[in-house]
Short mmCIF file of C-alpha atoms in Angstrom, two decimals:
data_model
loop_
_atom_site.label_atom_id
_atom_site.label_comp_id
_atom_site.label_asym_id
_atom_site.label_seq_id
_atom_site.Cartn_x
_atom_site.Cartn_y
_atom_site.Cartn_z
CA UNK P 1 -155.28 -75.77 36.43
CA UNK P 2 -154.68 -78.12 33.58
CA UNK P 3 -151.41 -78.97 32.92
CA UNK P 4 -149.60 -79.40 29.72
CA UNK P 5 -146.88 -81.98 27.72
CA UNK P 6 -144.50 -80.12 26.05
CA UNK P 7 -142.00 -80.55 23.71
CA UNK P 8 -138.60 -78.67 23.31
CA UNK P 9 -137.17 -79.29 19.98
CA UNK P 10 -133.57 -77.39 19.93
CA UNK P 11 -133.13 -78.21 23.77
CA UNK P 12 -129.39 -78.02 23.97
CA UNK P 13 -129.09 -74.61 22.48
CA UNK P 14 -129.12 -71.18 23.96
CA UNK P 15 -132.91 -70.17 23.20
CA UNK P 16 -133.81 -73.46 24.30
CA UNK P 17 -132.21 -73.14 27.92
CA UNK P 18 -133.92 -69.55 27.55
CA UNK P 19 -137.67 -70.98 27.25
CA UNK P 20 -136.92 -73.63 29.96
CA UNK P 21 -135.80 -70.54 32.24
CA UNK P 22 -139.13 -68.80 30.87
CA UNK P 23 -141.24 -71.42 31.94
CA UNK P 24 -139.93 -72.01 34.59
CA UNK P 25 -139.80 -68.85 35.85
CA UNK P 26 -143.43 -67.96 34.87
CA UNK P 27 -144.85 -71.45 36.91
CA UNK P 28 -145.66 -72.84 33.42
CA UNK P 29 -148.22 -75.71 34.09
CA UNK P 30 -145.98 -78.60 32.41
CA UNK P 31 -147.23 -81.90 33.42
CA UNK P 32 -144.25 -83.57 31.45
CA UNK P 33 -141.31 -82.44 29.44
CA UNK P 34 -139.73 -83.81 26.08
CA UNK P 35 -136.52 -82.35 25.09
CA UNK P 36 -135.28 -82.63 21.74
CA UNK P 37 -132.30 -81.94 19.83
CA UNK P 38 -130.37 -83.54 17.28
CA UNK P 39 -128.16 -86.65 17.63
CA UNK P 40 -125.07 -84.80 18.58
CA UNK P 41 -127.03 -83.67 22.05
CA UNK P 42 -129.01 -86.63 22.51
CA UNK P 43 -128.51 -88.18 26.02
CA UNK P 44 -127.47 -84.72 27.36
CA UNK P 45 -129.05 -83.91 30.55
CA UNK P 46 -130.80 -80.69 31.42
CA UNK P 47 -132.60 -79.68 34.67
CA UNK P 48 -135.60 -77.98 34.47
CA UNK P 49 -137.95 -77.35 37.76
CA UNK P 50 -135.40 -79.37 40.19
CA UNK P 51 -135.61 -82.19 37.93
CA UNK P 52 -133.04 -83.96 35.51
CA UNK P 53 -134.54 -84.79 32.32
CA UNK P 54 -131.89 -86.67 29.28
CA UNK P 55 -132.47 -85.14 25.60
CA UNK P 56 -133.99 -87.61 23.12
CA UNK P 57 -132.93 -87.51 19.54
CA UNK P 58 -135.28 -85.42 17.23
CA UNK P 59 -136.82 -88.19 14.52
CA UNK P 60 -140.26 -88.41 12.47
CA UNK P 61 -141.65 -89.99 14.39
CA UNK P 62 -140.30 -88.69 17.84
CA UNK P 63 -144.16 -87.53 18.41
CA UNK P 64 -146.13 -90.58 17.51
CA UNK P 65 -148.40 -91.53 20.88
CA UNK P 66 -146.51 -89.00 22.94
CA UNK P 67 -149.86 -87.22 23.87
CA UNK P 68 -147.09 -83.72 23.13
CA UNK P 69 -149.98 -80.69 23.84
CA UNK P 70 -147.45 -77.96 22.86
CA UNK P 71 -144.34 -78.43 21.05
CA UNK P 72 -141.63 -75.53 21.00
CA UNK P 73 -139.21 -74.94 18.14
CA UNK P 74 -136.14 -73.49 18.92
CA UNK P 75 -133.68 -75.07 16.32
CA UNK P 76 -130.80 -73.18 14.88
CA UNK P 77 -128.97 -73.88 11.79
#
């Protein structure tokens, strides 16, 4: 089964951690995760599948040779 990079923009907020427990809980196929939020959540840490993963900073050019398959927005205002 091929397995996906995927990119969480809005990682830190509640529908984020929602779609992590989705995808987790459905044995999404994520080869490697991105989380993304803005600068006040950057460095955060969230698990996701038994692993610790730190939130990056959403920029332009946060995507640039990131090889991101499927990117998820969940940003609030």
């Amino acid at each position: 089964m091929k397995r996906y990079n995927i990119a969480v923009v809005g990682a830190s907020g509640a529908v984020g951690e929602e779609l992590f427990r989705v995808l987790e809980e459905q044995n999404f196929p994520v080869a490697n995760l991105l989380p993304l939020a803005s600068a006040n959540s950057a460095g955060n840490i969230i698990e996701f599948a038994g692993q610790e993963y730190k939130i990056e900073e959403l920029t332009e050019d946060v995507f640039i040779d990131r090889g991101i398959d499927i990117a998820f927005f969940s940003a609030g205002g």
